[in-house]
XYZ file of C-alpha atoms in Angstrom:
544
model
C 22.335 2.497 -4.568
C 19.834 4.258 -6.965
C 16.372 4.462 -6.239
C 13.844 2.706 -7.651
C 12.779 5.711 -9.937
C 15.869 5.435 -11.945
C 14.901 2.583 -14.129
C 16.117 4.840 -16.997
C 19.933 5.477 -16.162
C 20.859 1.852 -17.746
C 17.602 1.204 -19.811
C 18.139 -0.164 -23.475
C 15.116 1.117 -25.614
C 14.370 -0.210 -29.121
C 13.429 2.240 -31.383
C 9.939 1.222 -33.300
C 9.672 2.988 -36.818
C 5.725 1.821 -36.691
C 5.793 2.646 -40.266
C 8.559 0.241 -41.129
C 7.743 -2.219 -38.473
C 4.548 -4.946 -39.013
C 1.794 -3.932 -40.903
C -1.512 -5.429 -39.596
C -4.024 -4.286 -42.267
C -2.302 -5.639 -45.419
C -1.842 -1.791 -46.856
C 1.677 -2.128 -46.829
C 2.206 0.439 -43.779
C 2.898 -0.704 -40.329
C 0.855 0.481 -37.488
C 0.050 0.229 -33.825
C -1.743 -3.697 -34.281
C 1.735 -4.506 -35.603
C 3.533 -3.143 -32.864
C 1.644 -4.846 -30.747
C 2.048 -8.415 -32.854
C 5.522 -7.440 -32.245
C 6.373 -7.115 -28.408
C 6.922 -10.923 -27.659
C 9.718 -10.642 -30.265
C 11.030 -7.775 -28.709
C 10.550 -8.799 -25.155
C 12.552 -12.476 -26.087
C 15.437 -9.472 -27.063
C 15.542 -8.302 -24.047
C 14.975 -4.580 -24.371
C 13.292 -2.575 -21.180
C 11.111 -0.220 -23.689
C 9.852 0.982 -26.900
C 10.366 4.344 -28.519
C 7.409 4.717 -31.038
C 8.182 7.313 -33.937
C 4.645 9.298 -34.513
C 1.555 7.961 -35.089
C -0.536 11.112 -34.693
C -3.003 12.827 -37.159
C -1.157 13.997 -40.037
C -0.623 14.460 -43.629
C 2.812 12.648 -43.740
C 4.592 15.051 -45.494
C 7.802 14.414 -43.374
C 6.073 10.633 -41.733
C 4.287 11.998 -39.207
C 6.734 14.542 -37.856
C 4.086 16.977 -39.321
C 1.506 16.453 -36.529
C -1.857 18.032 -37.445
C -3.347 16.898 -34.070
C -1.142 15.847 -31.290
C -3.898 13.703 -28.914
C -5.507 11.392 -31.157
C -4.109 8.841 -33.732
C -4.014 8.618 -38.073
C -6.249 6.380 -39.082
C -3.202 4.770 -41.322
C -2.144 3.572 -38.054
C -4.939 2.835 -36.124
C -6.653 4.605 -33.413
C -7.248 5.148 -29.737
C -8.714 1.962 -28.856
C -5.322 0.661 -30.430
C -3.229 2.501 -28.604
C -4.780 1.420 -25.238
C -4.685 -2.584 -26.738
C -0.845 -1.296 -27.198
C -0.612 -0.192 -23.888
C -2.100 -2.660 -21.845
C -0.211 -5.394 -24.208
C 3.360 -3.702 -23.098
C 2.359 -3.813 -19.436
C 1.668 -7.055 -19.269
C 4.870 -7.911 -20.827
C 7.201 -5.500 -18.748
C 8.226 -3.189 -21.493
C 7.928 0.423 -21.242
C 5.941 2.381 -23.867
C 7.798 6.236 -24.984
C 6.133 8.540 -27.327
C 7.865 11.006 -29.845
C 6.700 14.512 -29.412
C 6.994 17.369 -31.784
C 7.332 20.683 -30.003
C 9.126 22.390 -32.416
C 6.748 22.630 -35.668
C 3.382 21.442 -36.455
C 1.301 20.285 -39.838
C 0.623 22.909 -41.894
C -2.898 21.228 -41.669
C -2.718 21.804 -37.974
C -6.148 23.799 -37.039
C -4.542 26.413 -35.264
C -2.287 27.268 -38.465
C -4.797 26.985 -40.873
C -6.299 29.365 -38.347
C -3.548 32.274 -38.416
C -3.984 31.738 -42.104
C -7.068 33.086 -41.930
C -6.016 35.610 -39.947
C -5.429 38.876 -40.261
C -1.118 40.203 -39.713
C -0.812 40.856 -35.870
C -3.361 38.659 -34.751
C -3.902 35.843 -31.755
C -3.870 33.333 -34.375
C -0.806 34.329 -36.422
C 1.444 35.117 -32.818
C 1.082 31.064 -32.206
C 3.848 31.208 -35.174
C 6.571 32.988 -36.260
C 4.654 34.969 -39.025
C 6.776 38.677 -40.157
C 6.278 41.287 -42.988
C 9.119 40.606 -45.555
C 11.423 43.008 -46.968
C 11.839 45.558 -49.432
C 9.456 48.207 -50.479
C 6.967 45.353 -51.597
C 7.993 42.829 -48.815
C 8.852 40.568 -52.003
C 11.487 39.342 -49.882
C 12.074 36.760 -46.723
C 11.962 38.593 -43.003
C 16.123 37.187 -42.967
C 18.078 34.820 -45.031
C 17.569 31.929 -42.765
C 17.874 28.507 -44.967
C 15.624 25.078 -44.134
C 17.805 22.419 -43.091
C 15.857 20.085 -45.775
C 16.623 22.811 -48.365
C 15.381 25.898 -49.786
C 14.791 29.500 -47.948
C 13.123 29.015 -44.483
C 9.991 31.451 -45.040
C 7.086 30.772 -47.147
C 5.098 33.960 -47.992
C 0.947 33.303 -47.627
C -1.681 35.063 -49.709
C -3.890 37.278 -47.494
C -7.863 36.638 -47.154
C -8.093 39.807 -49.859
C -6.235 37.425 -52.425
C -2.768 40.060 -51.906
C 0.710 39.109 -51.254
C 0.863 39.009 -47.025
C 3.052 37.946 -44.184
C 5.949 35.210 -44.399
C 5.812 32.063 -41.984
C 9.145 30.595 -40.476
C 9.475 27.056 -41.265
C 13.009 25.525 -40.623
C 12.154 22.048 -41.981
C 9.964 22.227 -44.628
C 6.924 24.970 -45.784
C 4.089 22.154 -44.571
C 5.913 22.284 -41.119
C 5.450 25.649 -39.606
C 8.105 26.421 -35.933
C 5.375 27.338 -33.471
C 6.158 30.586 -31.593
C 7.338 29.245 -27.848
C 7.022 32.331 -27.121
C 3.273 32.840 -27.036
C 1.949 31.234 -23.756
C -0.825 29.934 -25.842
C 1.689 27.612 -27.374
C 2.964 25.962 -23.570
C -0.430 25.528 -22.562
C -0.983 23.450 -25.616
C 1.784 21.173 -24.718
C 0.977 21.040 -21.344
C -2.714 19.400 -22.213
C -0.650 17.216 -24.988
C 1.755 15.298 -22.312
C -1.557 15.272 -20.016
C -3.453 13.389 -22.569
C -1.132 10.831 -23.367
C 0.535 10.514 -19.270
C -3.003 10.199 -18.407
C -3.426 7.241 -21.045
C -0.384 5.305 -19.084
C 2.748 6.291 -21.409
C 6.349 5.997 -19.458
C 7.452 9.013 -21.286
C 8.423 11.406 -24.382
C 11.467 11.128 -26.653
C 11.536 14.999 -27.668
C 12.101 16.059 -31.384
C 14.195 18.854 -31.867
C 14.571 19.432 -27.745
C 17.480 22.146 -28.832
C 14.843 24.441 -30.919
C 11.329 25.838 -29.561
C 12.663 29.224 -29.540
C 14.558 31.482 -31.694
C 16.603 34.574 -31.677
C 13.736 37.692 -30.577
C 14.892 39.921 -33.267
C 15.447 37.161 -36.178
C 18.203 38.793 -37.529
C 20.498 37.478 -40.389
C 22.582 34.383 -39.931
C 26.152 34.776 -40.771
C 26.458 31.518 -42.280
C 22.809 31.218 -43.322
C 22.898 27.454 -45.142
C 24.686 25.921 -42.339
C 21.647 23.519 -41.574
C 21.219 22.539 -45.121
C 24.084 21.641 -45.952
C 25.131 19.927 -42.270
C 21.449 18.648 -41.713
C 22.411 19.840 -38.655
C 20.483 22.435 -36.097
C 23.589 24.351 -36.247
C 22.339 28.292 -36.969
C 22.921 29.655 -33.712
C 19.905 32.302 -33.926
C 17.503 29.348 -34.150
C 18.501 27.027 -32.031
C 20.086 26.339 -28.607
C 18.109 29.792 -27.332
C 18.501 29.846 -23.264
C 14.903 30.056 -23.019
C 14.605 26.587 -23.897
C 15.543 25.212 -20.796
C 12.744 26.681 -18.687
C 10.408 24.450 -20.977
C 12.528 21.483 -19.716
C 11.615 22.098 -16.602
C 8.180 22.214 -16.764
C 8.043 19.445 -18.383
C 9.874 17.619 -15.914
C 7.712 19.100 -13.386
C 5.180 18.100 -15.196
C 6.378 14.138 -15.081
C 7.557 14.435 -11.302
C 3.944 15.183 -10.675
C 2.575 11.948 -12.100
C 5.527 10.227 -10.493
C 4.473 11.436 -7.253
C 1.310 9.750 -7.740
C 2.170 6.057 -8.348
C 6.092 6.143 -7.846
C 6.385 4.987 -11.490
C 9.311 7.648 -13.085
C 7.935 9.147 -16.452
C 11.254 9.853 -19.059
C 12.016 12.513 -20.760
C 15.072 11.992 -23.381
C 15.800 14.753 -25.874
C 17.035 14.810 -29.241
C 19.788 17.316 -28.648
C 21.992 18.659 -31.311
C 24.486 20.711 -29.958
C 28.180 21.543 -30.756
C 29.935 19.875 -27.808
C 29.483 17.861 -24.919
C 29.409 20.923 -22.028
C 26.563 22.136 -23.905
C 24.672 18.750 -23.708
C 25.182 18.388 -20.308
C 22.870 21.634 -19.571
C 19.651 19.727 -21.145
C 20.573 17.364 -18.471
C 21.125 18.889 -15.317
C 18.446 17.168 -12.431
C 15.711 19.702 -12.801
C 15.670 19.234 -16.972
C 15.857 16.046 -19.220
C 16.097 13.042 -17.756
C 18.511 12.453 -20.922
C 19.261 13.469 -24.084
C 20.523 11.684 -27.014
C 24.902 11.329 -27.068
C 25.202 11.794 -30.821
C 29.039 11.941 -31.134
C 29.085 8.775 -31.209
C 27.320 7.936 -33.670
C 29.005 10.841 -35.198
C 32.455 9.407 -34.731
C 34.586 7.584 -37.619
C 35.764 4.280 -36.986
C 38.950 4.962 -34.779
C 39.984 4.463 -31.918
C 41.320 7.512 -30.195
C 37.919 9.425 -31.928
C 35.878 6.959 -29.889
C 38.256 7.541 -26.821
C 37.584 11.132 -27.183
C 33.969 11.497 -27.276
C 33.396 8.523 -24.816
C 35.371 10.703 -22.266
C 34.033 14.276 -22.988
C 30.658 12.285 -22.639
C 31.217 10.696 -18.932
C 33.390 13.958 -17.863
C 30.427 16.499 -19.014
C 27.711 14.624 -18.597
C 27.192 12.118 -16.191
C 28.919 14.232 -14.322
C 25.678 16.539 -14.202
C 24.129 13.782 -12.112
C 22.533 12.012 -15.549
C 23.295 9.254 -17.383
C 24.846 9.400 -20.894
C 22.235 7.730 -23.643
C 24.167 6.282 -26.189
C 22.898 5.710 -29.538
C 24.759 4.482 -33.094
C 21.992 4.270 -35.483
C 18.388 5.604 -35.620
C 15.827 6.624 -38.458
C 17.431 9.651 -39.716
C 21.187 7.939 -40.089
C 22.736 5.616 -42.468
C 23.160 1.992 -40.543
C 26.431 1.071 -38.895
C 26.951 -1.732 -41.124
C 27.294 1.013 -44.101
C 28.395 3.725 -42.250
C 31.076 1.572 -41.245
C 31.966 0.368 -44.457
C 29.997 -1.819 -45.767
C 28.350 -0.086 -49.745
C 26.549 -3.045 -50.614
C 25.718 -6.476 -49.102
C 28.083 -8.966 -50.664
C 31.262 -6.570 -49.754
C 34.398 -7.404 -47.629
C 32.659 -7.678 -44.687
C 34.463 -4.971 -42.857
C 31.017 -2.992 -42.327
C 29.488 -5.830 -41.068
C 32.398 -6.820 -38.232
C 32.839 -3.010 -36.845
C 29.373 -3.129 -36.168
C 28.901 -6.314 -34.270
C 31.842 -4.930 -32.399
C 30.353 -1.130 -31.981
C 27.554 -3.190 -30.547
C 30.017 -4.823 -27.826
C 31.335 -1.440 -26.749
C 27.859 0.700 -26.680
C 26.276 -2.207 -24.613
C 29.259 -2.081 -22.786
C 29.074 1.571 -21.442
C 28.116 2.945 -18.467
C 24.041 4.644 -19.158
C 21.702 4.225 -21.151
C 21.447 2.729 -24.901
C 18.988 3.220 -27.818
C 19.091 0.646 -30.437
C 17.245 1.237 -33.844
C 14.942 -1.530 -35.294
C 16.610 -3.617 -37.717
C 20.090 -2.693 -35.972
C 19.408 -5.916 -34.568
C 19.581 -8.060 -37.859
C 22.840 -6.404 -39.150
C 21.141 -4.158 -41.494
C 22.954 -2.707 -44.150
C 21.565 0.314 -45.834
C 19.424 0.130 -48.773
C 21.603 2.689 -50.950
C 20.022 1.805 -54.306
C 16.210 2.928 -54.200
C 15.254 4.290 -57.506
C 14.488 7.905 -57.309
C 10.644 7.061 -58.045
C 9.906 5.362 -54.826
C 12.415 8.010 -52.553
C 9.509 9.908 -50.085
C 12.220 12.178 -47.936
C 11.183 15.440 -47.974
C 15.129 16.532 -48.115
C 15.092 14.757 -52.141
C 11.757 16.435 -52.693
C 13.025 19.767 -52.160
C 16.836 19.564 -53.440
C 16.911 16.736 -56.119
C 19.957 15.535 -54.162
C 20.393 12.127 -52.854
C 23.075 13.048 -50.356
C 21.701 12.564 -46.765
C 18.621 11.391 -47.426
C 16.666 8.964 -44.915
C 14.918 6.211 -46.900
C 17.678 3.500 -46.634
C 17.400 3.230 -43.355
C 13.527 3.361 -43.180
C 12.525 0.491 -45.126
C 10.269 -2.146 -44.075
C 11.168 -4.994 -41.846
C 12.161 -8.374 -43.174
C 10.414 -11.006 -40.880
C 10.443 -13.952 -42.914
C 10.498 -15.672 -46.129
C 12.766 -15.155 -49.366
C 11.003 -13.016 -51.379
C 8.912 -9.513 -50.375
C 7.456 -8.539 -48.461
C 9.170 -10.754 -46.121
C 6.314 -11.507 -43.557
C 6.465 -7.271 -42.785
C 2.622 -6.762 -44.521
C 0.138 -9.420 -44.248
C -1.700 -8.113 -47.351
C -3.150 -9.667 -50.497
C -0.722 -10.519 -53.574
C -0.102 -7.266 -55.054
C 0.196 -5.286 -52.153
C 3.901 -4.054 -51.811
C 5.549 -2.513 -48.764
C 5.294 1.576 -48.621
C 9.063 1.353 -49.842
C 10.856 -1.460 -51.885
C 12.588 -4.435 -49.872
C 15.676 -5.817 -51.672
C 16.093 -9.392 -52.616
C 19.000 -9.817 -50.121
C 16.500 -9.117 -46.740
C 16.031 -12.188 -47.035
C 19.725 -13.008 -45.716
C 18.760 -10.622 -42.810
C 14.894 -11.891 -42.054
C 14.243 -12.492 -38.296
C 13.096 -16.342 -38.697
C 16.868 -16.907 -39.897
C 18.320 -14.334 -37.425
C 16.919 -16.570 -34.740
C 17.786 -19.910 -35.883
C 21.178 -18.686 -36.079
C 23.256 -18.728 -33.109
C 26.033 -16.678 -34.786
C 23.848 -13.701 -36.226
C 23.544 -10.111 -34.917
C 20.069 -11.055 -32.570
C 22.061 -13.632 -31.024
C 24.792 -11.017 -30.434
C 22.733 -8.061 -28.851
C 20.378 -10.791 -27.178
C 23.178 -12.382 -25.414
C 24.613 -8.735 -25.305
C 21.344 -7.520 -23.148
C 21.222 -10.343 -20.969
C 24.830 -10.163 -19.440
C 24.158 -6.674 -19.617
C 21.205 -7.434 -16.826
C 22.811 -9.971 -14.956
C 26.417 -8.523 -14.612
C 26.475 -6.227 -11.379
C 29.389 -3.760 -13.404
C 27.178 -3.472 -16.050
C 24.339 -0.557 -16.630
C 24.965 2.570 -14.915
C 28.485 3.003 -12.749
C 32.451 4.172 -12.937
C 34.803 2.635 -16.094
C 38.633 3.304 -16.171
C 40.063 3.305 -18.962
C 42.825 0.471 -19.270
C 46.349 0.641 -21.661
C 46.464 -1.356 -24.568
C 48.102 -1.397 -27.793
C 47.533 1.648 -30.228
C 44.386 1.195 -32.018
C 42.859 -0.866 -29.455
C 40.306 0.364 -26.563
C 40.008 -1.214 -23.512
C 38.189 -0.475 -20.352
C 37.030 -1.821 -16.770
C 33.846 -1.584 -15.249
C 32.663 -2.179 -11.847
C 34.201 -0.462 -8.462
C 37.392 0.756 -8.339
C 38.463 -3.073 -9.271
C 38.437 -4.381 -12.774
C 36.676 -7.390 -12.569
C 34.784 -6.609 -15.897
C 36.585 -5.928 -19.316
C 35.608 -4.337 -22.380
C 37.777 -4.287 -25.382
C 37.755 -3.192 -28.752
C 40.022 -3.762 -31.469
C 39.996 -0.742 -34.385
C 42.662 -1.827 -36.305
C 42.321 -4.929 -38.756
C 45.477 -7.338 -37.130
C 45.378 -9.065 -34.126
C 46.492 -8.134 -30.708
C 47.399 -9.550 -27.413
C 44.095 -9.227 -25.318
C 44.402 -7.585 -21.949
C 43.026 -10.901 -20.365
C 44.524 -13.728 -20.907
C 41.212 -16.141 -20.292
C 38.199 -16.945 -22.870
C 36.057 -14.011 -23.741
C 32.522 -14.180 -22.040
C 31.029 -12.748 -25.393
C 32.748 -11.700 -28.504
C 31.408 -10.095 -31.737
C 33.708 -12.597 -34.018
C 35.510 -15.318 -32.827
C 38.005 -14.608 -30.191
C 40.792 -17.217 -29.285
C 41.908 -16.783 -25.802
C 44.447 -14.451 -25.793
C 43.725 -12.996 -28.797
C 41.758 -9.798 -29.755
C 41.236 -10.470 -33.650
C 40.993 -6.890 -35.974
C 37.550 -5.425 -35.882
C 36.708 -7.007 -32.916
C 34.819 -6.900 -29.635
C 35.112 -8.871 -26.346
C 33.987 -8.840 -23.109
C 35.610 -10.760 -20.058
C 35.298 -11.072 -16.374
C 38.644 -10.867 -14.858
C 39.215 -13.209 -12.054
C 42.332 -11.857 -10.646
């Protein structure tokens, strides 16, 4: 039986783009008031928490992931007094309240970086970051070849206080998102008053950006294969990320949590985003004295078939829940194109193939044994918005390559809520006030009043989803077996070594026999007994 500390190993958290979510203020930007406007709606889902994307201090130059202060909050969003409202608001209501945190890189406006760039070379300041004399007889050239992974070189070369050509800063995002040095101890003890702040202020816990970076390769040599990251937009150069050091920060941190734990037996979480090239490596940001979790992205990763699915679903539960963890499952989130696209779905008004995988990827996440993150908006059957005009397009990755492959805004745009037209309910501003990015005209098939008054759209699907999830022993954390079925088809049992629960997923587009012969409990299309229709999920409770 688990303890009552592991609320985590089977929690589903909805992940709150406060941006995109409910403005308050009528400025066309959500914030914190919004969020708060917002929990009965998401409490009525069913979720057991909130992730909230930052809100800190910052420029916005990559939406907050650019912190300039890390213990206070932007005025676009609202401020401290907020964030307690927020708090208190999510308490009352049973829902537990994660905060992103950006250890990797800071603001360029951060005070300690416009610090070093006052600063002479070799300095206090400057050792905070990864600041190196270039090369060549004029040091006219980067410290290595390192590429950003949102484009360009990954050094930016500062003009000393004498007005002269100076050091180069490391920067594998952008050039207004300098990688802090991890390490300098100045740069831990930082951190350390950071999570203090905001435990001390109530939060449940920290979704981690970038948990694989913090440190990089001592020497900073030359990559072989130095535009890997650009052109995955992927943390895949191996001298910058995945260093061995990384993990002793984990466990700080978690010692760190375990001590507020220890004072009022409530379990603070610690989930990573972890990029890392297969699923043994994962499993070492989640062995008991590191993350609580970190992020499964293979799944999300996977193309729609079923022995792909098989194969990271497996690696996952062999690797690591088998380090005493809990896999966290996640298919969309704000840096990925939605299932209902990614699936294949281009456009609303299509075959409706998209839209039918990913009711049934819904069925089979909810379905697996750990945790689940589901993305805001995932929950309406959001396709992508793929045609924003250029003008309106804010990622940082078009700014700096001109390219429109892989960029984020699709996913990011505002909330429908209600209505027919924009902005939908999502701003509750004056005539003339548009959302931060264009909604299209067909939100309005998607809009949450409509999603709720219909018993057969995606919220009725992952609210009825959640709740079985939370009433069915099998459910949540515990064993599966896989069970045979036809080619193209997934099935598996949960619960015991019996199979009194049944998941099953059909990949391919016919019908097949279903491996129990009763009515489904839930389905993501209709489902005649007997029957597991093409591009389908079901769920039954076998009574044999």
């Amino acid at each position: 039986m688990l303890s009552k500390y592991d609320w985590w190993r089977d929690a589903v958290i909805y992940q709150v783009y406060v941006r995109s979510f409910l403005d308050s203020t009528g400025d066309g930007v959500g914030d914190l008031a919004g969020v708060r406007a917002g929990l009965p709606y998401l409490r009525k889902l069913g979720v057991d928490g909130i992730w909230l994307s930052p809100f800190y201090p910052s420029p916005q130059h990559d939406h907050g992931y650019d912190v300039a202060d890390y213990c206070d909050v932007d005025p676009l969003f609202g401020d401290l007094a907020e964030f307690d409202l927020l708090m208190t608001a999510a308490r009352r209501l049973g829902i537990r309240v994660l905060l992103d945190i950006v250890p990797n890189h800071c603001s360029s406006e951060h005070p300690w970086f416009r610090q070093a760039l006052d600063a002479a070379p070799g300095s206090a300041a400057r050792a905070r970051f990864h600041f190196a004399d270039g090369r060549g007889p004029d040091g006219s050239e980067p410290p290595n070849n390192w590429h950003a992974m949102f484009g360009g070189p990954a050094w930016t070369r500062v003009t000393e206080a004498d007005g002269s050509p100076g050091q180069w800063y490391l920067h594998m995002f952008t050039p207004e998102q300098p990688d802090w040095n991890w390490r300098d101890p100045e740069v831990a003890a930082e951190f350390d008053r950071t999570l203090r702040f905001w435990l001390d202020r109530g939060v449940d816990g920290f979704r981690i950006d970038v948990a694989a970076g913090l440190f990089k390769h001592p020497d900073l040599p030359d990559s072989p294969d130095p535009e890997a990251d650009a052109r995955t937009r992927d943390s895949v150069n191996p001298l910058a990320w995945n260093q061995p050091e990384v993990h002793d920060v984990w466990r700080h941190w978690r010692s760190v949590c375990e001590e507020y734990t220890a004072r009022d037996g409530r379990e603070r979480l610690l989930v990573g985003e972890v990029s890392v090239p297969t699923a043994c490596e994962h499993a070492l940001y989640v062995r008991p004295d590191e993350l609580h979790q970190a992020f499964f992205f293979d799944l999300l990763s996977a193309p729609w078939d079923a022995d792909a699915f098989r194969k990271v679903i497996s690696e996952a539960m062999q690797d690591i829940a088998g380090t005493g963890s809990s896999v966290t499952w996640v298919l969309n989130n704000h840096d990925q194109v939605r299932t209902v696209t990614r699936y294949g779905e281009p456009a609303p008004g299509g075959s409706g193939l998209g839209t039918a995988r990913a009711r049934a990827a819904a069925l089979l996440m909810l379905a697996l044994p750990g945790a689940a993150y589901i993305y805001q908006g995932e929950e309406l059957g959001l396709p992508e918005v793929v045609d924003l005009p250029d003008d309106v397009l804010t990622d940082p990755i078009f700014r700096r390559t001109g390219s429109r492959a892989r960029i984020r805004d699709g996913c990011r745009v505002p909330l429908p809520w209600s209505g027919q037209a924009s902005p939908f309910g999502f701003t509750s501003g004056t005539e003339g006030v548009k959302p931060w990015l264009p909604q299209p005209e067909w939100f309005a098939e998607h809009a949450t009043d409509r999603a709720l008054a219909d018993t057969r759209s995606f919220w009725h699907l992952y609210r009825d989803g959640l709740q079985l999830r939370s009433a069915l022993p099998p459910l949540g954390e515990g064993p599966m077996r896989w069970l045979d079925a036809p080619p193209g088809v997934l099935a598996f049992a949960r619960g015991g070594d019996g199979d009194g629960f049944v998941c099953a997923v059909n990949f391919g587009t016919a019908p097949t026999p279903a491996p129990v012969s009763g009515t489904a409990l839930l389905s993501s299309g209709p489902c005649p007994a007997g029957v597991l229709p093409g591009s389908t999920a079901a769920w039954w409770i076998n009574d044999r």
